[in-house]
C-alpha positions as CSV (number, residue, x, y, z in Angstrom):
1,X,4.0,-35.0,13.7
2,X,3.5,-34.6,9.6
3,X,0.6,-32.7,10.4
4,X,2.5,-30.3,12.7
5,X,5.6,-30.2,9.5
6,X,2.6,-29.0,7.2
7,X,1.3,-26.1,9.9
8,X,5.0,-24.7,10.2
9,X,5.6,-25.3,6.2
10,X,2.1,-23.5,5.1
11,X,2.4,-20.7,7.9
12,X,6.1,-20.2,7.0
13,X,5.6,-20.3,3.3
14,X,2.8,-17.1,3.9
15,X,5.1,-15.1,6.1
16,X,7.5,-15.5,3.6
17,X,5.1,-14.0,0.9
18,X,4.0,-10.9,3.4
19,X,8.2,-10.1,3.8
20,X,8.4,-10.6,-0.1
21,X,5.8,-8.3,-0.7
22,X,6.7,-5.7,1.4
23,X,10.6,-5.5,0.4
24,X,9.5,-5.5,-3.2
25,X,6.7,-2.3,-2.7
26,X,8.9,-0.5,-0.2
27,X,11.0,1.4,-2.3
28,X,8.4,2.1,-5.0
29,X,6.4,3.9,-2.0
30,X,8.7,5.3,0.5
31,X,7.6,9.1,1.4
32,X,10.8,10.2,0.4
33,X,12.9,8.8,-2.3
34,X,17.1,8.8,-2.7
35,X,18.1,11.4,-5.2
36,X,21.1,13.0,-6.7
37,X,22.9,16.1,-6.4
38,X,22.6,17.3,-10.4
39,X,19.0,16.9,-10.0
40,X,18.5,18.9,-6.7
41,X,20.2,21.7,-8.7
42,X,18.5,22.0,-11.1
43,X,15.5,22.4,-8.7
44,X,17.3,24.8,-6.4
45,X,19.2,27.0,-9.0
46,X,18.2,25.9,-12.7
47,X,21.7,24.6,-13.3
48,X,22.2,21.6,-15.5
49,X,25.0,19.9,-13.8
50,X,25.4,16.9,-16.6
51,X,23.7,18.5,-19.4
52,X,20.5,17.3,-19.4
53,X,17.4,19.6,-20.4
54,X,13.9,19.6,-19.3
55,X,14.2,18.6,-15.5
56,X,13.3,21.0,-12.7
57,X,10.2,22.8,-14.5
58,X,7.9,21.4,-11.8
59,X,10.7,21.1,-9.1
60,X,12.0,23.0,-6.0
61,X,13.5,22.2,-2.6
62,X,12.9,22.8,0.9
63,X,15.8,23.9,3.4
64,X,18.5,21.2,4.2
65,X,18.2,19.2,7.7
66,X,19.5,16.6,9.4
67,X,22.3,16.2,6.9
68,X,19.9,16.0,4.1
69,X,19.5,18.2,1.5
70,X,15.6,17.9,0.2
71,X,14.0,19.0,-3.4
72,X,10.5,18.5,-4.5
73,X,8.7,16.9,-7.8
74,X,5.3,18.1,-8.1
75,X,2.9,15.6,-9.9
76,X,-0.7,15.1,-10.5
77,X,-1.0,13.4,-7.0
78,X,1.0,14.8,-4.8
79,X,4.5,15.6,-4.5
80,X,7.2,13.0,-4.6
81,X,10.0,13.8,-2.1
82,X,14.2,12.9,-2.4
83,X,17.1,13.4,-0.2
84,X,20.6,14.2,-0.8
85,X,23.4,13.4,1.4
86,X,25.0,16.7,2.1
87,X,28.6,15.6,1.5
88,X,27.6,15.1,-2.2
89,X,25.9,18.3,-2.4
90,X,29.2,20.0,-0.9
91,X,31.2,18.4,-3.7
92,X,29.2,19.9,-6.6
93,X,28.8,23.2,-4.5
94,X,32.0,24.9,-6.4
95,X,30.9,24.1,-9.9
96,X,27.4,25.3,-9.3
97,X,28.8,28.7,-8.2
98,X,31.1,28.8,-11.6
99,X,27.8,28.3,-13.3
100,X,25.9,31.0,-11.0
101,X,28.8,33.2,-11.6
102,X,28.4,32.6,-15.7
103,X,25.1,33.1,-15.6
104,X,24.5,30.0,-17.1
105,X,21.0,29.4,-16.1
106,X,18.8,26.6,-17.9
107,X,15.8,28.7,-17.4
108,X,15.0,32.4,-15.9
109,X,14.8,32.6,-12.4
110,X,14.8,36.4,-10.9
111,X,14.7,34.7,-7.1
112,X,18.1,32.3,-7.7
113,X,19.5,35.8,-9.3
114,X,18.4,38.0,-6.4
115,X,19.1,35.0,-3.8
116,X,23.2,34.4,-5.2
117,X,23.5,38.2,-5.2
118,X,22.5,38.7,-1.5
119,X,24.7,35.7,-0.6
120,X,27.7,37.1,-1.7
121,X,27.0,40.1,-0.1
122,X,26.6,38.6,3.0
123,X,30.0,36.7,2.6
124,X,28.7,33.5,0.9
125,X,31.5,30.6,0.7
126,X,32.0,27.8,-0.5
127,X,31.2,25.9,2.1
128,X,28.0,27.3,2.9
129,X,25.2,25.5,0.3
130,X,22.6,25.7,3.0
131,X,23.3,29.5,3.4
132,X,22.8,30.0,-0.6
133,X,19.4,28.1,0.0
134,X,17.8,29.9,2.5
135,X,18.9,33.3,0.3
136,X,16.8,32.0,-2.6
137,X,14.2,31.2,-0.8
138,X,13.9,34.3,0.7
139,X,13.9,35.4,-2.4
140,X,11.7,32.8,-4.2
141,X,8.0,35.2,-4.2
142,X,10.2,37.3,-7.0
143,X,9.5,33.9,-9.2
144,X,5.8,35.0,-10.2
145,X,3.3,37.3,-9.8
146,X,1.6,34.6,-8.6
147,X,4.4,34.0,-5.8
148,X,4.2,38.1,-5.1
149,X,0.4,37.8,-4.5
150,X,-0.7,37.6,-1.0
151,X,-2.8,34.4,-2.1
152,X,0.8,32.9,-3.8
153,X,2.5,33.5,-0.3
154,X,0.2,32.3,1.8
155,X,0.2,29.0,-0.3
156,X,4.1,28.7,0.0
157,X,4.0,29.0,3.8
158,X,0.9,26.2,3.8
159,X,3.3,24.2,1.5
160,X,6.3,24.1,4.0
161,X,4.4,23.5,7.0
162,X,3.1,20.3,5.3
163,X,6.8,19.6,4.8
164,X,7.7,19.7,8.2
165,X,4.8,17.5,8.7
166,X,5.6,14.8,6.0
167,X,9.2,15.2,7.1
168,X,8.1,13.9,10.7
169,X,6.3,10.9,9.5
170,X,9.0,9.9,6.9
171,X,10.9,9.2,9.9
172,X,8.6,7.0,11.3
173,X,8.3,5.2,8.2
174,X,10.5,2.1,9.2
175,X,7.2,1.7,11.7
176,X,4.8,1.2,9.0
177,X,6.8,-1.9,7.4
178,X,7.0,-3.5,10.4
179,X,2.7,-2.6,11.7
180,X,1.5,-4.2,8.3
181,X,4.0,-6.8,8.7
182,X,2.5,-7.7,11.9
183,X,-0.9,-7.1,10.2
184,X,-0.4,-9.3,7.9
185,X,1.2,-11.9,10.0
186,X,-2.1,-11.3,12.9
187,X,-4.5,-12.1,9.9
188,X,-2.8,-15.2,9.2
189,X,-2.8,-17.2,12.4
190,X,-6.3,-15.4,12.9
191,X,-7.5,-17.5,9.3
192,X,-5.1,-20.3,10.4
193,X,-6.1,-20.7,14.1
194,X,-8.6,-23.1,13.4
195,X,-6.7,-25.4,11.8
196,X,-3.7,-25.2,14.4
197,X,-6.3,-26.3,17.3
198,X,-8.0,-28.6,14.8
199,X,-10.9,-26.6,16.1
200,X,-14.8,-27.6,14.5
201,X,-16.3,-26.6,10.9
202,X,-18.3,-23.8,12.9
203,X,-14.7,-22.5,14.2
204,X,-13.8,-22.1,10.4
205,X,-16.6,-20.4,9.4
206,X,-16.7,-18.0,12.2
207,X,-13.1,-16.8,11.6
208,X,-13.4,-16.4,7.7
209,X,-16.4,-15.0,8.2
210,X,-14.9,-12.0,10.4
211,X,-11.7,-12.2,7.5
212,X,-13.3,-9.9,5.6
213,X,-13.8,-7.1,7.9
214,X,-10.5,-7.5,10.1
215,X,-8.7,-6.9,7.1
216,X,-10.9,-3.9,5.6
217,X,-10.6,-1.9,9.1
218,X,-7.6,-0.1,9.5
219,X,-9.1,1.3,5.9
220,X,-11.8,2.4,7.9
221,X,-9.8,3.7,10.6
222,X,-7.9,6.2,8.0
223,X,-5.0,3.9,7.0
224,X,-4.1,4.4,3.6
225,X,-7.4,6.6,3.2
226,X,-6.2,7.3,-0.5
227,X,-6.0,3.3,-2.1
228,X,-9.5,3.5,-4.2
229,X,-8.2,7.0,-5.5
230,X,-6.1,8.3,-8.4
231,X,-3.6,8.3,-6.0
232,X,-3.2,5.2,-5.9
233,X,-0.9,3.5,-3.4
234,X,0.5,6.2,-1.4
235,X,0.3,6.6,2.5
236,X,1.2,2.8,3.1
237,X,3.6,0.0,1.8
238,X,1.4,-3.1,0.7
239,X,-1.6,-2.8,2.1
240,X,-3.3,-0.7,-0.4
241,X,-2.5,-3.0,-3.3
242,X,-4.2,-5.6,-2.1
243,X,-7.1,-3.4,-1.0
244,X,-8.0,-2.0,-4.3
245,X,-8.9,-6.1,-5.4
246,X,-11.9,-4.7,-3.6
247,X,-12.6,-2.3,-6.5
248,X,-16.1,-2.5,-7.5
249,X,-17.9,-3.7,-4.3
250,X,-21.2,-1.9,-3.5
251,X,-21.4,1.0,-1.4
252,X,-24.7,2.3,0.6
253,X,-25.4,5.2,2.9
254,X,-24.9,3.2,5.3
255,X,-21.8,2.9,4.9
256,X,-21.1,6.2,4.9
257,X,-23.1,6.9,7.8
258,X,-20.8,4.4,9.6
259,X,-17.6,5.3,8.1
260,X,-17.9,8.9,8.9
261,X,-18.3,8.0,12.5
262,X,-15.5,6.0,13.2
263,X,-12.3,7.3,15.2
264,X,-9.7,7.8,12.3
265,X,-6.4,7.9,14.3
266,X,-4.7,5.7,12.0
267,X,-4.5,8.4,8.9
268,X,-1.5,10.2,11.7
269,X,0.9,6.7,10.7
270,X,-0.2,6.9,6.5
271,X,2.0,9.9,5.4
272,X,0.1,12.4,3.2
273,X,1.5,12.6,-0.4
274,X,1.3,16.7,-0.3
275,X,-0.1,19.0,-2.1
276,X,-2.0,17.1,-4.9
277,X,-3.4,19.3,-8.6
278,X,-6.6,16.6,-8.9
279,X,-7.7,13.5,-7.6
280,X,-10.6,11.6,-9.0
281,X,-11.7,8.1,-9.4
282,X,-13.2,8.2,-6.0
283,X,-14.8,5.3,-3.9
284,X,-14.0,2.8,-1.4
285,X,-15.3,-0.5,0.2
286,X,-18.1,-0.5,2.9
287,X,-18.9,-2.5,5.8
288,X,-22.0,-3.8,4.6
289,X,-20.5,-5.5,1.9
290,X,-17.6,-7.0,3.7
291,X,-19.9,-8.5,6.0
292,X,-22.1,-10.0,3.5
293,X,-18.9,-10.7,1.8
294,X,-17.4,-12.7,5.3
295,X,-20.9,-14.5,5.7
296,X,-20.6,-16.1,2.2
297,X,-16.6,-17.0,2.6
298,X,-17.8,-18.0,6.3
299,X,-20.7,-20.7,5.4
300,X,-18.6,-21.8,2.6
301,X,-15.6,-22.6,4.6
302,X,-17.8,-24.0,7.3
303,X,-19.6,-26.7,4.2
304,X,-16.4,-27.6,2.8
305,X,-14.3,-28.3,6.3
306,X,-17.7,-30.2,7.3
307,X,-17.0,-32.6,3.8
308,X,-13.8,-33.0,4.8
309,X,-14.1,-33.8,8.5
310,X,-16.1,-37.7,8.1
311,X,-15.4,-39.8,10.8
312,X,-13.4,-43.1,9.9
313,X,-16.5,-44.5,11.1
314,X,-18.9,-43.0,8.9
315,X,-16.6,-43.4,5.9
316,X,-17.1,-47.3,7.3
317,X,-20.2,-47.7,7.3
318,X,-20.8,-45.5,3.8
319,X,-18.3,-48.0,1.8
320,X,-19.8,-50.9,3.7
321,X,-23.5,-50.1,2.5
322,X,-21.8,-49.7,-0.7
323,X,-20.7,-53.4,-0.9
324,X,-23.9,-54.5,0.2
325,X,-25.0,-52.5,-2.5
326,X,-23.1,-54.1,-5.1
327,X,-23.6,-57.4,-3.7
328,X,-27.0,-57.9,-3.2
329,X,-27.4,-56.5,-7.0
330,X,-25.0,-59.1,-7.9
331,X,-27.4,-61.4,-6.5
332,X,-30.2,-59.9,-7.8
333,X,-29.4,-60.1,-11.2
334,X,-28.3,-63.9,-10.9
335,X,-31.5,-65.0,-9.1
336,X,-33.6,-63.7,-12.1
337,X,-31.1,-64.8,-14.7
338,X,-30.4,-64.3,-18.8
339,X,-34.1,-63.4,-20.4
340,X,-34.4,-65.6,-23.0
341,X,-34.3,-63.9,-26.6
342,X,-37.2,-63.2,-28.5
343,X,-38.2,-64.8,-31.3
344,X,-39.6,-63.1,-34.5
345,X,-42.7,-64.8,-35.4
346,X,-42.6,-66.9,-38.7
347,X,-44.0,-65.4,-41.9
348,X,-47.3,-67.7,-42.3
349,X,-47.6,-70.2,-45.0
């Protein structure tokens, strides 16, 4: 029975850590973010709701859905997504059309110009935000003569067909807490299934051993394909924290040999980050290492359960040789007895 209590207290104790760890990386990962209505104007219109310079240089938004209105950050890595609830859009909508009507404007931009004016024409109100929207972004390729270019254009049609992409698998994104939660959980009672059946010290071995690579493969399998990068931790929720403690291990051509030939239907449930400027500190973990890695953990697992598993016999008969031990030295020692001390010789007369 107490050893039953410490099963359920260890095992409950790690699940707790695996829900800790995913609430607290969750919202620091999500594919798309909560934002705020100032800030999506400023990416849709360059208007400075509150007042605040220097936002939306590197921003711009994608047509509302769903009830969500959706702008854009573009960073080093990727670009990081947020969502506006549309009744908070609506109720900044009439001060950012004072400000459109001013022409207060917190940088140039011909397409939000050209997009209001063909809004209006077409009977724009105030009610209509997602009208305004789809004006400017029919307008948007009069932003550059970059966006004019047929290469510009062609990049901003790539750009929103990775949206709708991203867009799907941020709704299944609820799916990847709970598939590394039950990951995490499988690799537990996997480690721990020895010592629920109080199975032999080759039983430990054997399941640490395979640790290792069980927990490496979705990695393989294109889950979170990104972890060793400069992206860092993007596509997944906890898993590729603890992955990059791999950082370092070697890597053969072997490894790539085997890598590049297995299946990689998982990268469809890690959701790509978009469009990303550069990406270096490449690398990953290979399967030749994990298993040399599993073999080690796995024979020292196996040494240390077999020190721990002594039969009350043997430990019986070890600390009864022991006595004996003492015993017969006890013995030993009083048989011969004290040496008598030896005496210098005297100096001669």
């Amino acid at each position: 029975m107490k050893r039953a209590l410490w099963q359920v207290v260890v095992i409950g104790l790690l699940l707790g850590a695996v829900i800790g760890g995913l609430r607290f990386c969750e919202p620091y990962v999500r594919p798309i973010s909560e934002g705020n209505s100032a800030d999506f104007w400023c990416a849709a219109c360059a208007v400075e709701l509150d007042g605040a310079g220097g936002r939306g240089l590197r921003a711009h938004t994608y047509l509302p859905r769903e009830g969500w209105f959706i702008y854009a950050i573009t960073g080093m890595h990727g670009e990081y997504l947020y969502r506006v609830p549309e009744a908070e859009v609506l109720a900044t909508f009439p001060t950012v059309l004072r400000e459109l009507e001013a022409g207060r404007f917190a940088r140039s931009r011909e397409d939000v110009e050209a997009g209001y004016r063909d809004w209006l024409a077409g009977g724009g109100s105030t009610s209509d935000p997602a009208g305004l929207l789809r004006s400017i972004h029919t307008a948007r390729p009069l932003r550059s003569w970059w966006h004019e270019s047929e290469q510009g254009r062609a990049y901003l049609r790539e750009r929103d067909e990775h949206f709708e992409e991203r867009w799907e698998q941020a709704k299944r994104w609820r799916w990847n807490i709970v598939g590394e939660f039950l990951f995490f959980t499988g690799l537990i009672f996997f480690a721990a299934w020895p010592w629920l059946r109080n199975s032999p010290p080759w039983r430990w071995g054997m399941h640490f051993a395979l640790l290792p690579v069980l927990f490496c493969l979705p990695y393989w399998l294109g889950y979170a394909c990104l972890a060793f990068t400069s992206a860092g931790s993007q596509g997944s929720v906890m898993y590729p924290a603890m992955l990059v403690e791999l950082r370092g291990l070697p890597r053969t051509d072997l490894d790539r040999w085997i890598i590049l030939r297995l299946p990689k239907f998982l990268a469809d449930f890690s959701p790509y980050p978009g469009p990303m400027l550069a990406l270096t500190f490449m690398g990953g973990v290979g399967p030749t290492a994990m298993v040399a890695l599993g073999l080690a953990l796995g024979v020292f697992i196996r040494d240390v359960r077999t020190a721990l598993t002594v039969s009350p016999k043997a430990i019986f008969i070890v600390r009864f040789a022991l006595w004996i031990e003492k015993r017969w030295g006890q013995q030993a020692r009083g048989r011969r007895g004290t040496p008598a001390p030896i005496k210098a010789p005297s100096p001669p007369e």
